[in-house]
Coordinates of C-alpha atoms in Angstrom, one line a residue:
Chain X
M1 CA -160.1 -128.6 119.5
R2 CA -163.7 -130.6 119.5
L3 CA -164.0 -129.7 116.4
T4 CA -160.9 -131.4 115.4
L5 CA -161.6 -134.2 117.4
I6 CA -165.3 -134.8 116.2
L7 CA -164.2 -135.2 112.8
A8 CA -161.2 -137.4 113.2
L9 CA -163.3 -139.5 114.9
R10 CA -166.0 -139.4 112.7
Y11 CA -163.3 -140.6 109.8
L12 CA -162.5 -143.3 111.4
R13 CA -166.1 -144.2 112.1
R14 CA -166.5 -144.8 108.8
G15 CA -162.9 -146.3 107.8
C16 CA -160.3 -147.7 110.0
P17 CA -157.4 -148.7 108.4
L18 CA -156.3 -151.1 110.2
S19 CA -152.8 -151.7 108.7
A20 CA -151.5 -148.9 109.9
I21 CA -152.8 -149.5 114.0
T22 CA -150.7 -152.4 113.3
L23 CA -147.5 -151.2 112.0
A24 CA -147.9 -147.9 115.1
A25 CA -147.9 -151.5 117.1
I26 CA -144.6 -152.9 115.6
T27 CA -142.6 -149.4 117.6
P28 CA -143.3 -149.9 121.6
A29 CA -143.3 -154.3 120.9
A30 CA -140.2 -153.9 119.5
L31 CA -139.4 -151.3 122.3
V32 CA -140.1 -153.8 125.1
L33 CA -138.6 -156.3 123.3
A34 CA -135.1 -154.8 122.8
V35 CA -135.2 -153.7 126.4
S36 CA -136.0 -156.8 127.9
L37 CA -134.3 -159.1 125.7
A38 CA -130.9 -156.8 125.8
S39 CA -130.7 -157.9 129.5
R40 CA -129.8 -161.3 128.6
L41 CA -127.1 -160.8 126.4
G42 CA -124.0 -161.1 128.0
D43 CA -121.2 -158.8 125.6
L44 CA -121.7 -155.7 124.3
P45 CA -121.6 -156.1 120.7
A46 CA -124.2 -158.6 120.9
R47 CA -126.4 -156.0 122.9
I48 CA -125.5 -153.3 120.0
Q49 CA -125.9 -156.1 117.7
W50 CA -129.7 -156.6 119.1
G51 CA -130.3 -152.6 119.4
V52 CA -129.6 -151.7 116.1
S53 CA -131.4 -154.3 115.2
M54 CA -134.2 -153.6 117.1
G55 CA -133.8 -149.6 115.5
L56 CA -133.9 -150.8 112.0
V57 CA -137.5 -152.4 113.0
I58 CA -138.6 -149.6 114.7
L59 CA -137.3 -147.5 111.7
A60 CA -138.7 -149.8 109.0
A61 CA -142.4 -149.7 110.9
W62 CA -142.2 -145.7 111.4
L63 CA -141.5 -145.8 107.1
G64 CA -144.5 -148.3 106.8
L65 CA -146.5 -146.2 109.3
T66 CA -146.4 -142.3 107.4
K67 CA -146.6 -144.7 104.2
A68 CA -149.7 -146.6 105.2
L69 CA -151.0 -142.8 106.6
M70 CA -150.4 -140.6 103.7
G71 CA -152.5 -143.0 101.8
T72 CA -155.5 -143.0 104.2
F73 CA -155.2 -139.0 104.2
Q74 CA -154.9 -139.6 100.4
A75 CA -157.8 -141.6 99.6
R76 CA -159.8 -138.5 101.7
A77 CA -157.6 -135.8 99.5
T78 CA -161.3 -134.5 97.7
E79 CA -163.2 -133.5 101.6
L80 CA -159.5 -132.2 102.8
T81 CA -159.1 -129.6 99.7
S82 CA -163.1 -128.9 100.5
L83 CA -162.1 -128.2 104.7
R84 CA -159.2 -125.6 102.9
E85 CA -161.9 -124.1 100.3
I86 CA -164.8 -123.4 103.4
G87 CA -162.0 -121.6 104.8
A88 CA -160.1 -124.1 107.7
T89 CA -156.5 -122.4 108.3
P90 CA -153.6 -124.9 107.8
A91 CA -153.3 -125.5 111.2
Q92 CA -157.0 -126.7 111.4
I93 CA -156.5 -128.8 108.8
R94 CA -153.1 -130.7 110.4
G95 CA -155.4 -130.6 113.2
V96 CA -158.0 -132.8 111.6
I97 CA -155.1 -134.9 110.2
L98 CA -152.5 -135.5 113.4
M99 CA -156.0 -136.4 115.5
Q100 CA -156.3 -138.9 113.0
A101 CA -153.2 -139.6 113.0
L102 CA -152.5 -140.0 117.4
L103 CA -156.0 -142.0 117.6
L104 CA -154.7 -144.5 115.3
S105 CA -151.0 -144.9 117.0
G106 CA -152.3 -144.8 120.2
S107 CA -154.7 -147.6 119.7
G108 CA -151.6 -149.1 118.1
T109 CA -149.2 -148.3 120.7
L110 CA -151.9 -149.9 123.5
L111 CA -151.3 -153.1 121.1
G112 CA -147.8 -153.0 121.1
L113 CA -146.9 -152.8 124.3
L114 CA -149.2 -155.8 125.0
I115 CA -147.9 -157.8 123.1
G116 CA -143.9 -156.9 123.4
L117 CA -145.3 -157.6 127.0
G118 CA -147.6 -161.0 126.2
L119 CA -143.5 -161.9 123.9
I120 CA -141.7 -161.5 127.4
A121 CA -144.1 -163.5 129.6
L122 CA -143.6 -166.3 126.6
T123 CA -140.1 -166.5 127.0
G124 CA -139.7 -165.9 131.1
G125 CA -137.6 -162.7 130.7
R126 CA -138.4 -159.5 133.1
P127 CA -140.6 -157.0 131.9
V128 CA -140.4 -154.1 130.8
P129 CA -142.0 -151.6 131.1
S130 CA -142.1 -152.8 135.1
L131 CA -142.9 -149.9 136.5
P132 CA -144.8 -146.8 135.4
I133 CA -142.4 -144.6 133.6
E134 CA -140.8 -147.0 131.1
A135 CA -144.1 -147.9 130.2
A136 CA -145.4 -144.2 129.5
V137 CA -141.7 -143.4 127.8
V138 CA -143.0 -146.4 125.8
A139 CA -145.7 -145.1 125.3
G140 CA -144.7 -141.4 124.6
V141 CA -142.2 -143.1 122.1
G142 CA -144.9 -144.5 120.2
L143 CA -147.2 -141.7 120.1
A144 CA -144.5 -139.5 119.3
S145 CA -143.5 -141.5 116.1
G146 CA -147.6 -141.4 114.9
G147 CA -147.4 -138.0 116.0
V148 CA -144.6 -136.9 113.5
A149 CA -146.1 -139.3 110.7
G150 CA -148.9 -137.7 110.5
L151 CA -147.7 -134.3 110.0
V152 CA -145.1 -136.2 107.2
A153 CA -148.5 -137.1 106.0
A154 CA -150.5 -134.2 106.7
R155 CA -147.7 -131.4 104.2
P156 CA -149.2 -132.2 101.4
F157 CA -152.8 -131.2 102.0
T158 CA -151.0 -127.9 103.7
H159 CA -149.4 -126.9 101.1
L160 CA -151.3 -126.6 98.3
Chain A
M1 CA -165.7 -102.1 104.7
D2 CA -168.2 -101.0 102.9
S3 CA -167.2 -101.1 99.6
V4 CA -170.1 -99.0 98.1
S5 CA -169.6 -96.5 100.2
S6 CA -166.3 -96.3 99.6
G7 CA -166.8 -96.3 96.0
I8 CA -164.0 -99.6 96.0
P9 CA -165.7 -102.6 94.0
R10 CA -166.2 -106.2 95.7
L11 CA -163.4 -108.1 94.0
R12 CA -161.2 -106.0 91.7
A13 CA -158.8 -108.6 89.5
E14 CA -156.3 -106.4 88.9
R15 CA -153.3 -107.2 85.6
L16 CA -154.4 -111.5 87.0
S17 CA -152.2 -113.8 84.9
R18 CA -151.1 -117.2 86.0
I19 CA -148.2 -119.3 84.4
F20 CA -148.2 -122.8 85.4
G21 CA -144.8 -125.0 84.7
Q22 CA -141.5 -123.3 83.8
G23 CA -139.6 -122.4 80.5
A24 CA -140.8 -124.6 77.6
A25 CA -143.8 -126.6 79.0
A26 CA -144.7 -123.5 80.8
V27 CA -148.9 -122.7 80.3
R28 CA -149.8 -119.4 80.7
A29 CA -153.9 -119.6 82.0
L30 CA -154.8 -116.3 82.2
T31 CA -152.8 -113.1 81.0
G32 CA -154.0 -109.8 82.4
V33 CA -157.4 -110.6 83.1
N34 CA -158.9 -107.0 84.6
L35 CA -162.1 -107.8 85.9
D36 CA -164.3 -105.3 88.8
I37 CA -167.1 -107.3 90.4
Q38 CA -169.2 -104.2 92.1
D39 CA -171.4 -104.7 95.3
G40 CA -174.4 -106.1 94.2
E41 CA -173.5 -107.1 90.5
F42 CA -174.2 -111.0 89.3
V43 CA -171.4 -111.3 86.5
A44 CA -170.9 -114.5 84.4
V45 CA -167.8 -115.6 83.4
L46 CA -168.3 -116.9 79.8
G47 CA -165.5 -119.4 78.0
P48 CA -165.2 -122.6 76.5
S49 CA -163.1 -125.4 78.7
G50 CA -160.3 -124.3 79.0
A51 CA -160.7 -121.3 79.0
G52 CA -158.9 -120.8 82.2
K53 CA -162.4 -119.9 84.5
T54 CA -161.2 -122.7 87.4
T55 CA -157.9 -120.9 87.6
L56 CA -159.3 -117.2 87.5
V57 CA -162.1 -118.5 90.4
R58 CA -159.2 -119.5 92.2
L59 CA -156.9 -117.5 92.1
L60 CA -160.2 -114.8 93.4
A61 CA -160.9 -117.0 96.0
G62 CA -157.5 -117.0 96.8
L63 CA -156.9 -120.4 96.3
D64 CA -153.9 -120.4 94.5
T65 CA -151.3 -117.2 93.8
P66 CA -151.4 -115.5 90.8
S67 CA -147.8 -115.7 88.6
E68 CA -148.7 -111.7 88.1
G69 CA -151.3 -109.0 89.2
R70 CA -153.0 -109.0 92.6
V71 CA -157.0 -109.8 93.8
L72 CA -158.7 -107.0 95.9
L73 CA -161.8 -107.9 97.7
D74 CA -163.1 -105.1 99.4
G75 CA -159.5 -103.0 98.8
S76 CA -157.6 -106.0 100.8
D77 CA -155.0 -107.4 98.9
L78 CA -155.0 -111.4 99.3
G79 CA -151.9 -112.1 98.2
R80 CA -150.8 -109.9 100.8
L81 CA -152.2 -111.9 103.9
S82 CA -150.8 -114.7 105.6
E83 CA -152.3 -118.4 104.1
A84 CA -153.8 -118.7 107.3
R85 CA -155.4 -114.6 106.9
R86 CA -156.5 -115.4 103.8
A87 CA -158.2 -118.6 104.9
R88 CA -160.3 -116.9 108.0
F89 CA -160.7 -113.9 105.2
R90 CA -162.2 -116.8 102.1
R91 CA -164.1 -118.0 105.0
L92 CA -166.1 -115.4 105.7
R93 CA -166.2 -113.2 102.7
I94 CA -166.5 -115.6 100.4
G95 CA -168.7 -118.3 99.5
L96 CA -167.7 -120.9 96.8
L97 CA -169.4 -123.5 94.5
W98 CA -168.1 -125.8 91.8
P99 CA -169.5 -128.1 89.9
T100 CA -169.5 -130.6 92.5
P101 CA -170.7 -130.0 96.2
H102 CA -167.7 -131.0 97.5
L103 CA -169.5 -131.7 101.4
L104 CA -168.0 -133.4 103.6
S105 CA -169.6 -137.3 103.9
V106 CA -169.0 -137.5 107.7
L107 CA -171.2 -135.0 108.1
S108 CA -174.9 -134.4 108.3
V109 CA -176.3 -131.8 105.7
E110 CA -177.0 -129.5 108.6
E111 CA -173.5 -129.7 110.2
N112 CA -172.0 -129.5 106.2
V113 CA -173.6 -125.9 106.1
A114 CA -172.6 -125.2 109.9
L115 CA -169.2 -125.8 109.4
P116 CA -167.7 -123.0 107.9
L117 CA -169.1 -121.5 111.4
L118 CA -168.0 -124.0 113.1
L119 CA -164.5 -123.5 112.5
N120 CA -164.8 -119.5 113.2
G121 CA -165.7 -120.5 116.9
S122 CA -169.5 -119.9 116.0
S123 CA -171.0 -122.5 118.8
K124 CA -172.4 -125.5 117.7
A125 CA -176.3 -123.9 118.8
E126 CA -175.3 -121.3 117.3
A127 CA -174.2 -122.5 114.0
L128 CA -177.0 -125.1 113.7
H129 CA -179.6 -122.4 114.2
I130 CA -177.8 -120.1 111.5
A131 CA -177.4 -123.2 108.8
Q132 CA -181.1 -124.4 109.6
G133 CA -182.4 -120.6 107.9
A134 CA -179.3 -121.3 105.6
L135 CA -181.4 -124.4 104.0
E136 CA -184.6 -123.2 104.7
R137 CA -183.5 -119.8 102.0
V138 CA -182.5 -123.3 99.4
G139 CA -185.7 -124.8 100.5
L140 CA -183.8 -128.2 102.0
S141 CA -184.8 -128.0 105.9
A142 CA -186.7 -131.0 105.6
H143 CA -183.6 -132.4 105.1
R144 CA -181.0 -131.1 107.4
A145 CA -180.6 -134.6 109.9
E146 CA -179.6 -136.2 106.5
D147 CA -176.1 -138.5 105.1
P148 CA -175.0 -136.1 102.1
A149 CA -174.9 -139.1 100.0
H150 CA -178.0 -139.6 100.7
L151 CA -179.5 -136.6 98.5
M152 CA -179.8 -135.8 94.7
P153 CA -177.4 -134.3 93.3
A154 CA -179.8 -131.1 92.5
E155 CA -180.4 -131.2 95.9
A156 CA -176.5 -131.6 97.3
Q157 CA -175.3 -128.3 95.2
L158 CA -178.1 -126.6 97.1
V159 CA -176.9 -128.1 100.5
A160 CA -173.7 -126.5 99.2
L161 CA -175.3 -123.2 98.2
A162 CA -176.9 -123.2 101.8
R163 CA -173.3 -123.6 102.9
A164 CA -172.1 -120.6 101.2
L165 CA -174.7 -118.7 101.9
A166 CA -174.4 -119.7 105.8
V167 CA -171.2 -116.9 107.0
S168 CA -173.3 -113.7 104.5
P169 CA -170.2 -113.5 102.2
A170 CA -169.9 -110.5 100.0
V171 CA -169.0 -112.5 97.5
I172 CA -170.2 -115.9 95.6
L173 CA -168.1 -117.6 93.5
A174 CA -169.6 -120.2 91.1
D175 CA -167.5 -122.3 89.2
E176 CA -169.6 -123.8 86.4
P177 CA -172.4 -124.4 89.2
T178 CA -174.8 -125.7 87.1
G179 CA -172.5 -128.1 84.7
R180 CA -173.4 -131.3 86.1
L181 CA -177.2 -130.5 86.6
D182 CA -180.1 -131.1 85.0
T183 CA -181.6 -127.8 83.1
E184 CA -184.5 -127.5 85.6
A185 CA -182.2 -127.7 89.1
G186 CA -179.5 -125.3 87.1
D187 CA -182.7 -122.8 86.7
R188 CA -183.6 -123.3 90.6
L189 CA -180.2 -122.4 91.8
L190 CA -179.9 -120.0 89.3
R191 CA -182.9 -118.1 90.5
L192 CA -181.2 -118.4 94.2
L193 CA -178.3 -117.2 93.0
R194 CA -180.8 -113.9 91.6
R195 CA -182.3 -113.4 95.1
A196 CA -178.7 -113.3 97.0
R197 CA -177.9 -111.2 94.3
D198 CA -181.3 -109.0 94.9
E199 CA -182.3 -110.1 98.4
W200 CA -179.7 -111.2 100.6
G201 CA -176.3 -108.8 99.9
Q202 CA -174.5 -110.9 97.7
S203 CA -172.3 -110.3 94.9
V204 CA -172.0 -113.0 93.0
L205 CA -169.2 -114.5 89.7
L206 CA -170.1 -117.5 88.1
T207 CA -168.5 -119.4 85.6
T208 CA -170.2 -120.6 82.8
Q209 CA -169.8 -122.3 78.6
N210 CA -173.7 -122.0 78.9
I211 CA -174.7 -118.6 77.1
R212 CA -178.2 -119.4 78.5
V213 CA -177.0 -120.3 82.3
A214 CA -175.1 -116.2 81.9
A215 CA -178.1 -114.8 80.8
Y216 CA -178.8 -114.7 84.5
A217 CA -175.9 -112.6 85.2
D218 CA -175.9 -108.6 85.0
R219 CA -172.6 -109.1 82.7
I220 CA -171.3 -111.1 80.7
V221 CA -167.5 -110.9 80.4
H222 CA -166.1 -113.5 77.6
L223 CA -163.2 -115.2 78.7
R224 CA -161.3 -117.5 76.0
D225 CA -157.7 -118.6 76.1
G226 CA -156.9 -117.0 79.5
V227 CA -158.0 -113.4 78.1
I228 CA -160.9 -111.4 78.3
F229 CA -161.8 -109.9 74.9
D230 CA -165.8 -108.9 75.4
V231 CA -168.2 -107.3 78.1
T232 CA -171.7 -107.6 77.5
P233 CA -174.2 -105.9 79.8
F234 CA -177.5 -108.3 80.2
N235 CA -180.3 -106.8 82.5
E236 CA -182.6 -109.6 81.4
A237 CA -183.0 -112.8 82.9
P238 CA -184.7 -115.7 80.6

């Protein structure tokens, strides 16, 4: 675990893909906006339409994040292959990749929460998350989306 | 298992074949290769580019799966192990060298050498202590804190050898390790491989296109178009 974290941090220090952080920020920001602004919409169809729109934004952001992570790890393919050659198990290689994905999506989630709350504050809506549990849910969704994207991006390197 | 006392070859390839692709596009990279490497033996596989040397090394290291046949290391069939067990087996029993050193750019020289031990759960202090010893063997202890990117190609290849030696593997598999080195640096590496065989107890399999490099071995196996067609005993190093 410690070795995985050290390797992940060193790789991110060597080159932190801002595109991945930006894309990871979209999901929590969209969630905050979706929940906060939905209460202003009057009828149910309008709320559903709003929810679907935000869902599509989140899906597009997740696909973009997965692609960005795949590009990042592809650029490090030779070194990830080296790990396998010296006896890293598939789980250890997946761990290094997943840790990087979680660190990136964690940074993105924090950024997304701040952006979402900032936009709500500007438009005068009820700030969501207003409770710790809501913030935890939004952060959890952001991290989970980054984690799943990381697992998808890790797949080519653990099935060589 | 002690392969000497049990009479089992250290490494055995049995009817090893590898076919890439399917149908009309299928390419046969290796065909029915039988090869034994005894404990403490230094074997060179000599063949031109495209002969199947890298495919053979990848199969022997458990990095690829044969289309037919099997690989036995100290009697254990690599094909019967799970991917995770095969990885652990490779980590502790096989040292690998490639034409380029395959070092991790985010780690220092000594951390690269220590990495297989760290992956195996050794403490950092213990792993670095062993790494320091391995670097001393190849004459690079003064470079231990350096960034691998700052090393000369020959030095980087010696670091890769130190990494391979750090776990005291049963076998070192070296795929054209001198291919990108000048003669002097190549000879230095080859002498260290001989020392690995003579003093540190490793069996060595080396692939090369160069007869002068192959002459460092006890036995030369000639490979062409994926088939072994001759074996030459060769006991005198140049």
